[in-house]
């Protein structure tokens, strides 16, 4: 019904209207925003449904991105040759052993998703079975992002260090400098986002989705009913990691670079900010919020290059203060307003008194 109609509308907008209306530059920007939105879909499941504040999704985004970039750099270099940055730094005479499997697309492509999922499974199993949750889990996941950045920066000869893997020119035989091929990459990213939304909806409305919400709201009760909350949380965490890995893999051909600056603590927090702005408890909210925040950052930085970070922070504060449910709650508020047309605006209302009885509302002046 409504979900199918909304899905069809989103597909028409992304696959039909956007390529017709937007220039090549703006379409490339939208492709980057949609990659961020793919990460947001996973955070919406883990945080919005599971209550796990994941401040380290940059780790899984980076694992997927580096796996894809390593394959593309090896493909650009040609059989048996070292990638350009390894030749530039002159620290290696031959390809490191852990780079070699990524020369095969049959290994590299599954690794972009399976490697982040494997890391998430290991970390989640360790953390959730010890009943670590709340702020402790958020800090731990953030520390993981910091540790990964330190590791990547320290291995300059094999990972590119602070520069990362740059100047990626080809994508499975296609020249990424060609606008036609860039549009093809955009269509691939848009289709992947729609696929992840369909998967997320299926997961949310399944029995597992109900169990995940139950664990969020009453973990001890779920344990007494015979379920293992740790297993339920691990599944959500692993799914979110796989989505972030896929987003990172598609981000590389869209932008042509992956570096530690794109996957550290700050980007990980920005992923969560987008979900909070959009509305973490809904399916489309995280996507809308991630795209809106990324677009606002670009628009503000173009017009106010010196003060755009303050404006972005103000935008976030306003949304959180006046729309705690995010942008997705606007539709619900509108329906509520239509159902109760005589209800006074929010600044004229008095909250309920203690004890549950509703106090009299302030009459209109």
mmCIF file of N, CA, C and O in Angstrom, residues 129-175:
data_model
loop_
_atom_site.group_PDB
_atom_site.id
_atom_site.type_symbol
_atom_site.label_atom_id
_atom_site.label_comp_id
_atom_site.label_asym_id
_atom_site.label_seq_id
_atom_site.Cartn_x
_atom_site.Cartn_y
_atom_site.Cartn_z
ATOM 1 N N UNK A 129 27.874 -9.755 25.127
ATOM 2 C CA UNK A 129 27.769 -10.883 26.067
ATOM 3 C C UNK A 129 28.279 -10.502 27.449
ATOM 4 O O UNK A 129 27.963 -11.169 28.434
ATOM 5 N N UNK A 130 29.048 -9.435 27.509
ATOM 6 C CA UNK A 130 29.472 -8.905 28.814
ATOM 7 C C UNK A 130 28.515 -7.825 29.315
ATOM 8 O O UNK A 130 28.814 -7.127 30.289
ATOM 9 N N UNK A 131 27.420 -7.667 28.594
ATOM 10 C CA UNK A 131 26.342 -6.736 28.955
ATOM 11 C C UNK A 131 26.819 -5.289 29.030
ATOM 12 O O UNK A 131 26.387 -4.507 29.892
ATOM 13 N N UNK A 132 27.723 -4.937 28.133
ATOM 14 C CA UNK A 132 28.146 -3.541 28.000
ATOM 15 C C UNK A 132 27.116 -2.826 27.142
ATOM 16 O O UNK A 132 26.782 -3.271 26.048
ATOM 17 N N UNK A 133 26.584 -1.716 27.603
ATOM 18 C CA UNK A 133 25.556 -1.003 26.845
ATOM 19 C C UNK A 133 25.581 0.471 27.210
ATOM 20 O O UNK A 133 26.372 0.913 28.036
ATOM 21 N N UNK A 134 24.696 1.229 26.550
ATOM 22 C CA UNK A 134 24.569 2.653 26.845
ATOM 23 C C UNK A 134 25.813 3.434 26.463
ATOM 24 O O UNK A 134 26.429 3.212 25.424
ATOM 25 N N UNK A 135 26.183 4.361 27.335
ATOM 26 C CA UNK A 135 27.319 5.252 27.066
ATOM 27 C C UNK A 135 28.623 4.480 26.946
ATOM 28 O O UNK A 135 29.510 4.858 26.183
ATOM 29 N N UNK A 136 28.749 3.381 27.687
ATOM 30 C CA UNK A 136 29.983 2.591 27.638
ATOM 31 C C UNK A 136 30.194 2.002 26.248
ATOM 32 O O UNK A 136 31.300 1.981 25.720
ATOM 33 N N UNK A 137 29.118 1.489 25.649
ATOM 34 C CA UNK A 137 29.215 0.947 24.292
ATOM 35 C C UNK A 137 29.530 2.049 23.294
ATOM 36 O O UNK A 137 30.337 1.862 22.382
ATOM 37 N N UNK A 138 28.897 3.216 23.445
ATOM 38 C CA UNK A 138 29.139 4.330 22.525
ATOM 39 C C UNK A 138 30.604 4.756 22.569
ATOM 40 O O UNK A 138 31.234 4.972 21.524
ATOM 41 N N UNK A 139 31.177 4.863 23.784
ATOM 42 C CA UNK A 139 32.580 5.267 23.930
ATOM 43 C C UNK A 139 33.499 4.204 23.350
ATOM 44 O O UNK A 139 34.496 4.518 22.680
ATOM 45 N N UNK A 140 33.179 2.936 23.576
ATOM 46 C CA UNK A 140 33.998 1.845 23.052
ATOM 47 C C UNK A 140 34.011 1.838 21.530
ATOM 48 O O UNK A 140 35.067 1.675 20.896
ATOM 49 N N UNK A 141 32.847 2.044 20.926
ATOM 50 C CA UNK A 141 32.776 2.055 19.462
ATOM 51 C C UNK A 141 33.525 3.250 18.895
ATOM 52 O O UNK A 141 34.153 3.168 17.836
ATOM 53 N N UNK A 142 33.503 4.373 19.617
ATOM 54 C CA UNK A 142 34.237 5.559 19.174
ATOM 55 C C UNK A 142 35.747 5.344 19.301
ATOM 56 O O UNK A 142 36.517 5.771 18.428
ATOM 57 N N UNK A 143 36.147 4.669 20.347
ATOM 58 C CA UNK A 143 37.576 4.361 20.524
ATOM 59 C C UNK A 143 38.077 3.457 19.399
ATOM 60 O O UNK A 143 39.227 3.574 18.955
ATOM 61 N N UNK A 144 37.226 2.574 18.915
ATOM 62 C CA UNK A 144 37.592 1.700 17.802
ATOM 63 C C UNK A 144 37.882 2.511 16.546
ATOM 64 O O UNK A 144 38.837 2.233 15.810
ATOM 65 N N UNK A 145 37.077 3.551 16.305
ATOM 66 C CA UNK A 145 37.295 4.422 15.141
ATOM 67 C C UNK A 145 38.628 5.155 15.272
ATOM 68 O O UNK A 145 39.387 5.269 14.299
ATOM 69 N N UNK A 146 38.929 5.646 16.476
ATOM 70 C CA UNK A 146 40.207 6.341 16.699
ATOM 71 C C UNK A 146 41.386 5.400 16.493
ATOM 72 O O UNK A 146 42.406 5.772 15.886
ATOM 73 N N UNK A 147 41.257 4.164 16.981
ATOM 74 C CA UNK A 147 42.338 3.191 16.842
ATOM 75 C C UNK A 147 42.591 2.843 15.378
ATOM 76 O O UNK A 147 43.747 2.703 14.950
ATOM 77 N N UNK A 148 41.521 2.746 14.589
ATOM 78 C CA UNK A 148 41.693 2.412 13.182
ATOM 79 C C UNK A 148 42.407 3.529 12.431
ATOM 80 O O UNK A 148 43.260 3.270 11.577
ATOM 81 N N UNK A 149 42.069 4.771 12.745
ATOM 82 C CA UNK A 149 42.739 5.911 12.098
ATOM 83 C C UNK A 149 44.225 5.905 12.436
ATOM 84 O O UNK A 149 45.079 6.111 11.554
ATOM 85 N N UNK A 150 44.572 5.673 13.699
ATOM 86 C CA UNK A 150 45.980 5.632 14.116
ATOM 87 C C UNK A 150 46.725 4.529 13.370
ATOM 88 O O UNK A 150 47.857 4.707 12.911
ATOM 89 N N UNK A 151 46.067 3.372 13.216
ATOM 90 C CA UNK A 151 46.671 2.246 12.507
ATOM 91 C C UNK A 151 46.934 2.593 11.042
ATOM 92 O O UNK A 151 48.019 2.334 10.512
ATOM 93 N N UNK A 152 45.953 3.202 10.383
ATOM 94 C CA UNK A 152 46.094 3.540 8.965
ATOM 95 C C UNK A 152 47.153 4.607 8.741
ATOM 96 O O UNK A 152 47.938 4.533 7.792
ATOM 97 N N UNK A 153 47.179 5.606 9.610
ATOM 98 C CA UNK A 153 48.157 6.692 9.466
ATOM 99 C C UNK A 153 49.578 6.173 9.685
ATOM 100 O O UNK A 153 50.529 6.591 9.016
ATOM 101 N N UNK A 154 49.717 5.225 10.600
ATOM 102 C CA UNK A 154 51.043 4.701 10.915
ATOM 103 C C UNK A 154 51.626 3.805 9.844
ATOM 104 O O UNK A 154 52.841 3.599 9.807
ATOM 105 N N UNK A 155 50.798 3.249 8.977
ATOM 106 C CA UNK A 155 51.280 2.337 7.932
ATOM 107 C C UNK A 155 51.313 3.055 6.585
ATOM 108 O O UNK A 155 50.629 2.665 5.642
ATOM 109 N N UNK A 156 52.117 4.090 6.483
ATOM 110 C CA UNK A 156 52.109 4.914 5.282
ATOM 111 C C UNK A 156 52.510 4.132 4.032
ATOM 112 O O UNK A 156 51.948 4.317 2.960
ATOM 113 N N UNK A 157 53.477 3.252 4.167
ATOM 114 C CA UNK A 157 53.969 2.524 3.005
ATOM 115 C C UNK A 157 52.963 1.571 2.403
ATOM 116 O O UNK A 157 53.012 1.285 1.200
ATOM 117 N N UNK A 158 52.022 1.074 3.216
ATOM 118 C CA UNK A 158 51.063 0.085 2.714
ATOM 119 C C UNK A 158 49.618 0.590 2.643
ATOM 120 O O UNK A 158 48.791 -0.021 1.976
ATOM 121 N N UNK A 159 49.307 1.690 3.335
ATOM 122 C CA UNK A 159 47.934 2.212 3.312
ATOM 123 C C UNK A 159 47.836 3.643 2.778
ATOM 124 O O UNK A 159 46.742 4.172 2.633
ATOM 125 N N UNK A 160 48.994 4.271 2.502
ATOM 126 C CA UNK A 160 48.975 5.658 2.047
ATOM 127 C C UNK A 160 49.001 6.675 3.164
ATOM 128 O O UNK A 160 49.007 7.878 2.901
ATOM 129 N N UNK A 161 48.976 6.205 4.426
ATOM 130 C CA UNK A 161 49.063 7.115 5.572
ATOM 131 C C UNK A 161 47.920 8.113 5.621
ATOM 132 O O UNK A 161 46.765 7.766 5.365
ATOM 133 N N UNK A 162 48.231 9.363 5.941
ATOM 134 C CA UNK A 162 47.192 10.390 6.060
ATOM 135 C C UNK A 162 46.555 10.709 4.713
ATOM 136 O O UNK A 162 45.416 11.164 4.649
ATOM 137 N N UNK A 163 47.290 10.496 3.623
ATOM 138 C CA UNK A 163 46.726 10.763 2.291
ATOM 139 C C UNK A 163 45.671 9.741 1.897
ATOM 140 O O UNK A 163 44.750 10.051 1.145
ATOM 141 N N UNK A 164 45.818 8.511 2.381
ATOM 142 C CA UNK A 164 44.898 7.453 1.990
ATOM 143 C C UNK A 164 45.191 6.959 0.584
ATOM 144 O O UNK A 164 46.283 7.150 0.041
ATOM 145 N N UNK A 165 44.212 6.311 0.000
ATOM 146 C CA UNK A 165 44.326 5.794 -1.366
ATOM 147 C C UNK A 165 43.609 6.779 -2.287
ATOM 148 O O UNK A 165 42.389 6.938 -2.216
ATOM 149 N N UNK A 166 44.384 7.455 -3.127
ATOM 150 C CA UNK A 166 43.854 8.559 -3.937
ATOM 151 C C UNK A 166 44.031 8.276 -5.424
ATOM 152 O O UNK A 166 44.650 7.285 -5.808
ATOM 153 N N UNK A 167 43.506 9.180 -6.230
ATOM 154 C CA UNK A 167 43.675 9.147 -7.681
ATOM 155 C C UNK A 167 43.235 7.802 -8.268
ATOM 156 O O UNK A 167 43.952 7.184 -9.057
ATOM 157 N N UNK A 168 42.057 7.368 -7.880
ATOM 158 C CA UNK A 168 41.494 6.125 -8.427
ATOM 159 C C UNK A 168 40.812 6.469 -9.750
ATOM 160 O O UNK A 168 39.873 7.262 -9.787
ATOM 161 N N UNK A 169 41.305 5.877 -10.827
ATOM 162 C CA UNK A 169 40.906 6.302 -12.164
ATOM 163 C C UNK A 169 39.933 5.357 -12.849
ATOM 164 O O UNK A 169 39.152 5.780 -13.694
ATOM 165 N N UNK A 170 39.994 4.069 -12.516
ATOM 166 C CA UNK A 170 39.159 3.091 -13.218
ATOM 167 C C UNK A 170 38.232 2.354 -12.286
ATOM 168 O O UNK A 170 38.485 2.249 -11.082
ATOM 169 N N UNK A 171 37.137 1.862 -12.846
ATOM 170 C CA UNK A 171 36.164 1.085 -12.074
ATOM 171 C C UNK A 171 35.736 -0.098 -12.939
ATOM 172 O O UNK A 171 34.874 0.016 -13.784
ATOM 173 N N UNK A 172 36.434 -1.228 -12.741
ATOM 174 C CA UNK A 172 36.163 -2.453 -13.484
ATOM 175 C C UNK A 172 36.181 -2.212 -15.000
ATOM 176 O O UNK A 172 35.265 -2.599 -15.722
ATOM 177 N N UNK A 173 37.244 -1.540 -15.437
ATOM 178 C CA UNK A 173 37.437 -1.320 -16.861
ATOM 179 C C UNK A 173 36.852 -0.031 -17.399
ATOM 180 O O UNK A 173 37.061 0.301 -18.576
ATOM 181 N N UNK A 174 36.128 0.713 -16.582
ATOM 182 C CA UNK A 174 35.510 1.966 -17.031
ATOM 183 C C UNK A 174 36.271 3.158 -16.457
ATOM 184 O O UNK A 174 36.647 3.169 -15.288
ATOM 185 N N UNK A 175 36.474 4.168 -17.285
ATOM 186 C CA UNK A 175 37.186 5.374 -16.885
ATOM 187 C C UNK A 175 36.266 6.265 -16.054
ATOM 188 O O UNK A 175 35.221 6.715 -16.534
#
